[in-house]
Amino acid sequence: MTKRVVLGALFGALTMLATGCGDECVDQFDCRDKGTAPEGQQWTCNADNKCELQNLPVEPEPDAGTGADAGTDAGSDAGTDAGTDAGTEVDAGTDAGTETDAGTDAGMNVGKGGACSATPDCMAGLRCEANTCQSLLIAVTASGAALSDGGTGTAALVTPFDVPSPTSLSDAGVASAYPRFGPGGTQVAFVQGDVTAAEGELSVRPIPVTDAAATVLTTGGSARIRYMEWEPGNLIAWVRGSTGISTIAGTGGTVTSITNSGTFPDWAANGTDFAYSAATQGILVSTGGAAPAVLQGSPTSAEQPHFNRVTSQLLFLANPENETVTFGTDVTPVLKLYSLPVTGGGAPEVLAPKTSDAVAGGTVDSYIANPNWAPDGSWVAYVRAYYQNVGGAAVLCGSASATLCGDRAGNIVFLQRVNTTTGVAEGGPVQLAENATLPSFSPDGRLVAFIKSGELNVQAIDPATGQASGTAIVHTKGTYTVLTNEGDDHRPRWQPR
């Protein structure tokens, strides 16, 4: 029997779990733990911030349903600790913050702990397991002495999105990192052992995590395992240090080299087609098992591609003007965010450009990092990194030396609506969180996870407007810090629904 480490004590009580001190609720979403309401009734949050049952309004003809959901996971790589550096590596539904109206939505109305026959029965953020609606899990990498028996290693963790109950995927005292869920959310892969060297082991555990030992699929061989991606198909892909991309089946078997160069692999909806970026070439795509080819219309500076698994649009960052900015001695590309049909052709659509505001003594500028699709391609989340620029010398806003920025934060997470047919931005950006990074949409598109000051945050959104709905769920840190310094390798990953 192999040990596993349950780290609930490290996360501590979830202070302000979408409520104020002493309050049971602030909105209907907080009453999910009450379970399924009796027929003809629904849970509501009353004026005293208590959950109570109310009768549903009588409808002459029940609506066949307006909600919908679709699942995905997209990747990016940019950003270190939110609030200090945005980095250089760079649905449908109704209301994420309230319970779907049981009288108007044909599905997604069963609360946490309620009986279900399939996941579409369950409310946002839940999935049907053993005929019960249960919280989706989020996987992150964290560091801290208590995570490795007094050492300073890292731990790959999974925790319910709404309750801080993290479980380490590796044995006590064994470092781990980069957790990735498999198709259907029934398995999770991660790297354990010496995660920063070629000796790291690519391993898999079942979900829910049991005391059974992890299954080791392979080691890094001669190169470190980086930028790993798994679902929605059976193959796990990763970058061999800086020498190309490899795959292996989630059940084990032979390691296959699928490219000799490139990085940032991302899977299409069929789990077979993939995209990646390569220096001086831009975005390459493999379709139907064919050899990868450069995506027509993508700039040679394009990087970090992200399939949308519902629409035909591909998301990526690029710097076609070859603009750079210098932070100390680090020369950083001024990246912008684009979309382009995965079939290629035409000019990429700009979803988030750079900005530059003249101020006394210089400018306050920004570039884009950490993009991530909403499941149905109707929104994209990204980080805008603001910095002051004085004669070519840049300092990220939010630091004491960034005197030209005023009170502007260094990293701000925005949402941008996107036309699902054309890939064109619609309306203006919606600010979601300051001093935050690595945004990640839930598979039903109604929640956004991000990291702020080393803490996992989960914010419900209104998918119609992109505005935050209710108070963010904060997984308060204790003796650990959720990592962001390796960009997309540390982006929160959601368990598929």
Coordinates of C-alpha atoms in Angstrom, one line a residue:
M1 CA 0.0 0.0 0.0
T2 CA 1.4 3.3 -1.0
K3 CA 0.9 6.4 1.0
R4 CA -0.9 9.5 -0.3
V5 CA -1.0 12.9 1.4
V6 CA -4.3 14.6 2.1
L7 CA -3.5 18.3 2.5
G8 CA -6.8 19.7 3.8
A9 CA -5.1 21.1 6.9
L10 CA -2.7 23.1 4.7
F11 CA -5.5 24.9 2.9
G12 CA -7.4 25.6 6.1
A13 CA -11.0 26.6 6.3
L14 CA -12.3 28.3 3.2
T15 CA -12.7 31.9 4.5
M16 CA -15.4 33.9 2.7
L17 CA -16.6 30.9 0.6
A18 CA -18.6 33.3 -1.5
T19 CA -20.3 34.6 1.7
G20 CA -19.6 37.2 4.4
C21 CA -18.7 36.4 7.9
G22 CA -21.6 34.6 9.6
D23 CA -23.7 34.5 6.4
E24 CA -25.0 31.3 5.0
C25 CA -25.2 32.7 1.5
V26 CA -25.0 35.8 -0.6
D27 CA -26.8 34.4 -3.7
Q28 CA -28.6 31.3 -4.9
F29 CA -25.3 29.7 -5.9
D30 CA -24.2 29.4 -2.3
C31 CA -27.2 27.2 -1.5
R32 CA -26.1 24.3 -3.6
D33 CA -25.1 22.3 -0.6
K34 CA -28.7 22.1 0.4
G35 CA -29.1 19.5 -2.3
T36 CA -32.1 19.1 -4.7
A37 CA -35.1 21.2 -3.8
P38 CA -38.5 19.4 -3.6
E39 CA -40.5 19.4 -6.8
G40 CA -42.1 22.8 -7.5
Q41 CA -39.6 24.6 -5.2
Q42 CA -36.1 26.1 -5.4
W43 CA -33.4 27.2 -2.9
T44 CA -33.0 31.0 -2.7
C45 CA -30.9 33.3 -0.6
N46 CA -33.1 35.6 1.5
A47 CA -32.6 39.1 2.8
D48 CA -31.0 37.6 6.0
N49 CA -28.4 35.8 4.0
K50 CA -30.0 32.4 4.8
C51 CA -30.9 29.7 2.4
E52 CA -34.7 29.1 2.2
L53 CA -37.1 27.2 0.0
Q54 CA -39.5 29.1 -2.3
N55 CA -42.2 28.0 -4.6
L56 CA -41.3 28.1 -8.3
P57 CA -43.5 30.4 -10.5
V58 CA -46.2 28.5 -12.4
E59 CA -45.4 28.3 -16.1
P60 CA -48.2 27.7 -18.6
E61 CA -45.8 25.9 -20.8
P62 CA -42.4 24.7 -19.4
D63 CA -39.5 25.9 -21.5
A64 CA -37.7 23.1 -23.3
G65 CA -34.4 24.5 -22.0
T66 CA -32.0 27.3 -22.8
G67 CA -28.8 26.2 -21.1
A68 CA -26.0 24.3 -22.9
D69 CA -22.5 23.2 -22.1
A70 CA -19.5 21.9 -23.9
G71 CA -16.1 20.9 -22.5
T72 CA -12.6 21.8 -23.4
D73 CA -9.2 22.7 -22.0
A74 CA -6.8 25.1 -23.7
G75 CA -3.2 25.9 -23.0
S76 CA -0.8 28.9 -23.0
D77 CA 2.5 29.7 -21.4
A78 CA 3.2 33.1 -20.0
G79 CA 3.4 34.7 -16.7
T80 CA 5.0 34.1 -13.3
D81 CA 3.6 35.2 -10.0
A82 CA 0.5 37.3 -10.4
G83 CA 1.1 40.8 -9.1
T84 CA 4.8 40.6 -9.8
D85 CA 5.4 39.4 -13.4
A86 CA 3.0 38.4 -16.2
G87 CA 5.9 36.5 -17.7
T88 CA 7.5 36.2 -21.1
E89 CA 7.0 32.5 -21.9
V90 CA 4.6 33.1 -22.8
D91 CA -21.3 28.9 -23.3
A92 CA -23.2 28.7 -23.1
G93 CA -25.5 28.7 -20.1
T94 CA -27.3 31.2 -18.0
D95 CA -25.6 32.5 -14.9
A96 CA -22.5 31.1 -13.3
G97 CA -23.2 32.7 -10.0
T98 CA -26.7 31.4 -9.5
E99 CA -28.5 28.1 -9.6
T100 CA -30.1 27.5 -13.0
D101 CA -33.9 28.0 -12.7
A102 CA -35.3 24.5 -12.3
G103 CA -38.5 25.7 -13.9
T104 CA -37.0 27.0 -17.1
D105 CA -33.9 24.9 -17.8
A106 CA -34.2 21.3 -19.0
G107 CA -31.3 20.0 -17.0
M108 CA -28.3 21.3 -15.0
N109 CA -30.7 21.8 -12.0
V110 CA -29.5 19.1 -9.6
G111 CA -27.4 20.5 -6.8
K112 CA -24.3 19.1 -5.1
G113 CA -25.1 15.8 -3.4
G114 CA -28.3 15.4 -5.4
A115 CA -29.2 12.3 -7.4
C116 CA -28.4 12.2 -11.1
S117 CA -28.3 9.8 -14.0
A118 CA -25.9 11.8 -16.2
T119 CA -23.7 14.9 -15.8
P120 CA -26.1 17.2 -17.8
D121 CA -28.5 16.8 -14.9
C122 CA -26.0 18.5 -12.6
M123 CA -25.6 22.2 -12.0
A124 CA -22.6 24.2 -13.2
G125 CA -19.3 23.1 -11.7
L126 CA -20.6 19.6 -11.0
R127 CA -20.4 16.2 -12.6
C128 CA -22.4 13.0 -12.1
E129 CA -20.4 10.3 -10.3
A130 CA -21.9 7.2 -8.7
N131 CA -25.4 8.7 -9.5
T132 CA -24.5 11.8 -7.3
C133 CA -23.7 15.3 -8.4
Q134 CA -20.2 16.1 -7.1
S135 CA -17.8 19.0 -7.4
L136 CA -15.5 19.2 -10.4
L137 CA -11.8 18.9 -9.4
I138 CA -9.1 21.4 -10.2
A139 CA -5.4 20.3 -10.5
V140 CA -2.5 22.7 -9.8
T141 CA 1.2 22.5 -8.8
A142 CA 2.1 24.0 -5.5
S143 CA 5.3 24.5 -3.5
G144 CA 6.0 24.6 0.3
A145 CA 7.9 22.9 3.0
A146 CA 4.9 20.9 4.2
L147 CA 4.3 19.5 0.8
S148 CA 7.4 17.3 0.8
D149 CA 8.0 16.3 4.4
G150 CA 10.0 19.4 5.3
G151 CA 11.7 19.7 1.9
T152 CA 11.3 22.5 -0.6
G153 CA 9.8 20.4 -3.4
T154 CA 6.6 20.8 -5.4
A155 CA 3.4 18.8 -5.3
A156 CA 0.8 18.1 -8.0
L157 CA -2.5 18.6 -6.2
V158 CA -6.2 17.9 -7.0
T159 CA -9.0 19.6 -5.0
P160 CA -12.7 20.2 -5.4
F161 CA -13.2 23.7 -7.0
D162 CA -15.5 24.9 -4.2
V163 CA -13.9 23.3 -1.1
P164 CA -10.2 23.3 -0.1
S165 CA -9.5 19.6 0.2
P166 CA -6.3 19.1 -1.8
T167 CA -4.7 15.6 -2.3
S168 CA -1.1 15.2 -3.4
L169 CA -0.8 12.8 -6.3
S170 CA 2.7 11.7 -5.3
D171 CA 3.9 9.8 -2.2
A172 CA 4.9 11.7 0.9
G173 CA 8.4 13.2 0.3
V174 CA 8.3 12.7 -3.5
A175 CA 8.1 15.8 -5.6
S176 CA 5.5 16.0 -8.4
A177 CA 4.2 18.6 -10.8
Y178 CA 2.1 19.3 -14.0
P179 CA -1.1 17.4 -13.3
R180 CA -3.3 16.8 -16.4
F181 CA -6.7 15.0 -16.5
G182 CA -7.5 12.3 -19.0
P183 CA -10.6 11.9 -21.1
G184 CA -13.8 11.6 -19.1
G185 CA -12.0 12.9 -16.0
T186 CA -11.4 9.4 -14.6
Q187 CA -7.6 9.6 -14.5
V188 CA -4.9 12.2 -13.9
A189 CA -1.3 12.2 -15.2
F190 CA 1.6 14.0 -13.6
V191 CA 5.4 14.0 -13.4
Q192 CA 7.0 12.8 -10.2
G193 CA 10.5 12.4 -8.8
D194 CA 13.0 14.8 -10.2
V195 CA 10.5 16.9 -12.1
T196 CA 13.1 19.4 -13.4
A197 CA 15.4 16.7 -14.9
A198 CA 15.3 13.8 -17.4
E199 CA 14.7 11.4 -14.5
G200 CA 11.2 12.6 -13.9
E201 CA 8.6 9.9 -14.2
L202 CA 5.4 10.3 -16.2
S203 CA 2.8 8.7 -14.0
V204 CA -1.0 8.1 -13.9
R205 CA -3.5 7.7 -11.0
P206 CA -7.2 7.0 -11.1
I207 CA -9.8 9.5 -10.0
P208 CA -11.0 9.5 -7.2
V209 CA -7.4 9.2 -5.9
T210 CA -6.9 5.9 -4.1
D211 CA -4.1 4.4 -2.0
A212 CA -3.0 2.3 -5.0
A213 CA 0.5 3.2 -6.3
A214 CA 0.7 5.4 -9.3
T215 CA 1.4 3.7 -12.6
V216 CA 4.6 4.9 -14.1
L217 CA 4.3 5.1 -17.9
T218 CA 7.8 6.3 -18.9
T219 CA 10.7 8.6 -17.8
G220 CA 12.0 11.6 -19.6
G221 CA 14.9 9.5 -21.0
S222 CA 17.4 12.1 -22.1
A223 CA 15.2 15.2 -21.6
R224 CA 12.9 16.8 -19.1
I225 CA 9.1 16.3 -19.5
R226 CA 7.5 19.7 -20.1
Y227 CA 4.3 21.2 -21.5
M228 CA 2.3 18.0 -21.1
E229 CA -1.3 17.7 -22.4
W230 CA -3.7 14.8 -22.3
E231 CA -7.5 15.0 -22.7
P232 CA -9.6 14.7 -24.8
G233 CA -8.0 11.6 -26.4
N234 CA -6.1 8.6 -25.2
L235 CA -2.6 10.0 -26.1
I236 CA -0.5 12.1 -23.6
A237 CA 1.8 14.6 -25.4
W238 CA 4.8 16.3 -23.9
V239 CA 7.9 18.3 -25.0
R240 CA 11.2 16.5 -24.7
G241 CA 13.1 19.5 -23.1
S242 CA 13.8 21.4 -26.3
T243 CA 14.1 18.6 -28.8
G244 CA 10.5 18.0 -30.0
I245 CA 7.3 16.4 -28.9
S246 CA 6.5 12.8 -27.8
T247 CA 3.4 10.8 -27.1
I248 CA 2.4 7.7 -25.2
A249 CA -1.0 6.1 -24.6
G250 CA -2.6 6.8 -21.2
T251 CA -2.6 3.0 -20.7
G252 CA 1.2 2.8 -21.4
G253 CA 3.1 1.3 -24.2
T254 CA 5.6 2.7 -26.7
V255 CA 6.8 6.3 -26.6
T256 CA 6.5 7.8 -30.1
S257 CA 8.3 10.9 -31.3
I258 CA 5.9 12.9 -33.4
T259 CA 8.1 16.0 -34.0
N260 CA 11.8 16.8 -33.9
S261 CA 11.3 20.4 -32.8
G262 CA 8.7 22.7 -31.4
T263 CA 6.8 23.3 -28.2
F264 CA 3.3 24.1 -26.8
P265 CA 1.4 21.1 -28.1
D266 CA -2.4 21.2 -28.0
W267 CA -5.0 18.6 -29.0
A268 CA -8.0 19.1 -31.2
A269 CA -11.5 17.8 -30.2
N270 CA -10.8 14.4 -31.9
G271 CA -7.8 13.8 -29.7
T272 CA -5.7 13.0 -32.7
D273 CA -5.1 16.2 -34.6
F274 CA -2.7 18.5 -32.9
A275 CA -1.0 22.0 -33.2
Y276 CA 2.2 23.3 -31.8
S277 CA 4.6 26.2 -32.4
A278 CA 8.1 26.2 -33.6
A279 CA 10.7 29.1 -33.7
T280 CA 10.8 30.9 -37.0
Q281 CA 8.0 28.8 -38.4
G282 CA 4.9 29.8 -36.3
I283 CA 2.0 27.5 -35.9
L284 CA 2.1 23.9 -37.3
V285 CA -0.9 21.6 -37.4
S286 CA -1.2 17.9 -38.0
T287 CA -4.5 16.7 -39.4
G288 CA -5.7 13.1 -39.8
G289 CA -2.3 11.7 -38.9
A290 CA -0.5 13.7 -41.7
A291 CA 2.9 15.3 -41.2
P292 CA 2.6 18.7 -39.5
A293 CA 2.3 21.7 -41.9
V294 CA 2.5 25.4 -41.2
L295 CA -0.9 26.9 -40.6
Q296 CA -1.6 29.2 -43.6
G297 CA -1.9 32.8 -42.6
S298 CA -0.2 32.4 -39.2
P299 CA 2.8 34.7 -38.6
T300 CA 6.2 33.2 -38.2
S301 CA 6.3 34.7 -34.7
A302 CA 3.1 32.9 -33.7
E303 CA 3.2 30.7 -30.6
Q304 CA 1.2 28.9 -28.0
P305 CA -1.7 27.6 -30.2
H306 CA -5.1 26.7 -28.6
F307 CA -7.8 24.7 -30.4
N308 CA -11.4 25.5 -29.7
R309 CA -13.1 22.1 -29.6
V310 CA -16.4 23.4 -30.8
T311 CA -15.7 26.1 -33.3
S312 CA -13.1 26.1 -36.1
Q313 CA -11.0 28.8 -34.5
L314 CA -7.4 28.5 -33.4
L315 CA -6.1 31.0 -30.7
F316 CA -2.5 32.1 -30.6
L317 CA -0.1 34.9 -29.5
A318 CA 2.2 36.6 -32.0
N319 CA 4.5 39.5 -32.5
P320 CA 4.5 40.1 -36.3
E321 CA 6.0 43.6 -35.9
N322 CA 8.9 42.1 -33.9
E323 CA 8.5 44.7 -31.2
T324 CA 10.3 44.1 -27.9
V325 CA 10.6 45.6 -24.5
T326 CA 13.5 45.3 -22.0
F327 CA 12.9 44.4 -18.3
G328 CA 16.3 44.8 -16.7
T329 CA 18.4 42.5 -19.0
D330 CA 15.4 40.5 -20.3
V331 CA 14.2 41.3 -23.8
T332 CA 10.5 40.4 -24.0
P333 CA 8.4 40.2 -27.2
V334 CA 5.3 42.5 -27.2
L335 CA 2.7 39.8 -27.9
K336 CA -0.8 40.3 -29.2
L337 CA -3.7 37.8 -29.2
Y338 CA -5.2 36.5 -32.5
S339 CA -7.7 34.0 -33.8
L340 CA -7.5 32.2 -37.2
P341 CA -9.6 29.3 -38.6
V342 CA -7.7 26.0 -38.1
T343 CA -8.1 25.4 -41.9
G344 CA -5.9 28.4 -42.4
G345 CA -6.1 31.2 -45.0
G346 CA -7.0 34.8 -44.6
A347 CA -5.6 37.3 -42.2
P348 CA -5.6 36.6 -38.4
E349 CA -8.2 38.5 -36.4
V350 CA -6.8 40.6 -33.6
L351 CA -8.6 39.8 -30.3
A352 CA -6.4 41.8 -27.9
P353 CA -3.8 44.3 -29.2
K354 CA -1.0 45.9 -27.4
T355 CA -1.7 49.3 -25.7
S356 CA 0.4 52.4 -25.1
D357 CA -0.7 55.4 -23.1
A358 CA 1.4 58.5 -23.0
V359 CA 2.1 59.8 -19.5
A360 CA 4.5 62.4 -18.1
G361 CA 8.0 60.9 -18.3
G362 CA 7.3 58.0 -20.6
T363 CA 4.4 55.6 -21.5
V364 CA 2.3 53.0 -19.8
D365 CA 2.2 50.0 -22.2
S366 CA 0.9 46.5 -22.2
Y367 CA 1.2 43.1 -23.9
I368 CA -0.9 39.9 -23.8
A369 CA -0.2 36.6 -22.0
N370 CA -2.0 33.4 -20.9
P371 CA -4.9 33.1 -23.3
N372 CA -7.5 30.4 -22.8
W373 CA -10.8 29.6 -24.7
A374 CA -14.2 29.3 -23.2
P375 CA -15.5 25.8 -24.1
D376 CA -17.8 27.0 -26.9
G377 CA -15.5 29.6 -28.3
S378 CA -17.8 32.5 -27.3
W379 CA -15.2 34.0 -24.9
V380 CA -11.5 34.1 -24.5
A381 CA -9.7 34.9 -21.2
Y382 CA -6.3 36.4 -21.2
V383 CA -3.8 38.4 -19.0
R384 CA -2.9 42.0 -20.0
A385 CA 0.5 42.8 -18.5
Y386 CA 1.0 46.6 -17.9
Y387 CA 4.4 48.2 -17.5
Q388 CA 5.9 51.6 -17.6
N389 CA 8.4 52.4 -20.3
V390 CA 11.0 55.1 -19.9
G391 CA 13.4 55.4 -22.8
G392 CA 13.2 51.7 -23.5
A393 CA 13.6 50.5 -19.9
A394 CA 10.5 48.7 -18.6
V395 CA 9.2 48.1 -15.1
L396 CA 6.0 46.1 -14.5
C397 CA 3.2 48.1 -12.9
G398 CA 2.4 47.3 -9.3
S399 CA 6.1 47.5 -8.2
A400 CA 7.4 50.5 -6.1
S401 CA 9.7 51.6 -8.9
A402 CA 6.8 51.8 -11.5
T403 CA 6.1 55.4 -10.6
L404 CA 4.3 56.2 -13.8
C405 CA 1.6 53.6 -13.4
G406 CA -0.4 55.2 -10.6
D407 CA -2.6 52.5 -9.1
R408 CA -2.7 50.3 -12.2
A409 CA -2.1 46.6 -11.5
G410 CA 0.7 44.8 -13.3
N411 CA -1.5 41.8 -14.3
I412 CA -5.2 42.0 -15.1
V413 CA -7.4 39.1 -16.3
F414 CA -9.8 40.2 -19.0
L415 CA -12.6 38.3 -20.9
Q416 CA -13.3 39.1 -24.5
R417 CA -16.4 38.0 -26.4
V418 CA -15.7 36.3 -29.8
N419 CA -18.0 35.6 -32.7
T420 CA -18.0 31.8 -32.9
T421 CA -18.3 31.8 -36.7
T422 CA -15.8 34.5 -37.7
G423 CA -13.4 34.5 -34.7
V424 CA -13.8 38.3 -34.6
A425 CA -13.9 40.2 -31.3
E426 CA -17.4 41.5 -30.3
G427 CA -17.7 44.4 -27.9
G428 CA -15.0 45.6 -25.5
P429 CA -13.0 43.6 -23.0
V430 CA -14.5 42.8 -19.6
Q431 CA -12.1 43.1 -16.6
L432 CA -12.4 40.1 -14.3
A433 CA -9.5 40.2 -11.7
E434 CA -6.5 42.4 -10.9
N435 CA -3.1 41.0 -9.9
A436 CA -4.1 37.6 -11.3
T437 CA -2.8 35.2 -13.9
L438 CA -3.3 31.9 -15.7
P439 CA -7.1 32.0 -16.2
S440 CA -8.8 28.7 -17.0
F441 CA -12.5 28.2 -18.0
S442 CA -14.5 25.3 -16.4
P443 CA -15.8 22.8 -18.9
D444 CA -19.3 24.2 -18.6
G445 CA -18.0 27.7 -19.3
R446 CA -19.6 29.2 -16.2
L447 CA -16.6 29.4 -13.9
V448 CA -13.0 30.8 -14.3
A449 CA -10.1 29.7 -12.2
F450 CA -7.0 31.8 -11.8
I451 CA -4.1 32.3 -9.5
K452 CA -3.8 35.4 -7.4
S453 CA -1.0 36.0 -4.8
G454 CA -0.2 32.3 -4.9
E455 CA -3.8 31.3 -4.1
L456 CA -6.3 29.4 -6.3
N457 CA -9.4 31.5 -7.0
V458 CA -12.6 30.4 -8.7
Q459 CA -14.9 33.1 -10.0
A460 CA -18.4 32.5 -11.3
I461 CA -19.3 34.5 -14.4
D462 CA -22.4 35.5 -16.3
P463 CA -21.7 33.9 -19.7
A464 CA -24.0 36.4 -21.4
T465 CA -22.0 39.5 -20.3
G466 CA -18.7 38.1 -19.0
Q467 CA -19.2 40.0 -15.8
A468 CA -18.2 38.4 -12.4
S469 CA -21.2 36.9 -10.6
G470 CA -21.0 36.8 -6.8
T471 CA -17.8 36.6 -4.8
A472 CA -14.8 34.6 -5.8
I473 CA -14.1 31.3 -4.0
V474 CA -10.6 31.7 -2.6
H475 CA -8.5 28.6 -1.6
T476 CA -6.6 30.4 1.1
K477 CA -3.0 29.5 1.3
G478 CA -1.2 28.4 4.4
T479 CA 2.3 26.8 4.1
Y480 CA 2.1 26.3 0.3
T481 CA 2.0 28.5 -2.7
V482 CA 0.3 27.6 -6.0
L483 CA 2.9 28.1 -8.7
T484 CA 2.8 30.3 -11.7
N485 CA 6.4 30.7 -12.6
E486 CA 6.3 28.2 -15.5
G487 CA 3.3 29.7 -17.2
D488 CA 1.0 27.3 -18.9
D489 CA 2.7 24.3 -17.2
H490 CA 1.1 25.7 -14.0
R491 CA -2.3 26.8 -15.4
P492 CA -5.1 25.3 -13.3
R493 CA -6.6 22.3 -15.1
W494 CA -10.3 21.4 -14.8
Q495 CA -11.6 17.9 -14.6
P496 CA -13.7 17.2 -17.7
R497 CA -17.5 16.9 -17.1

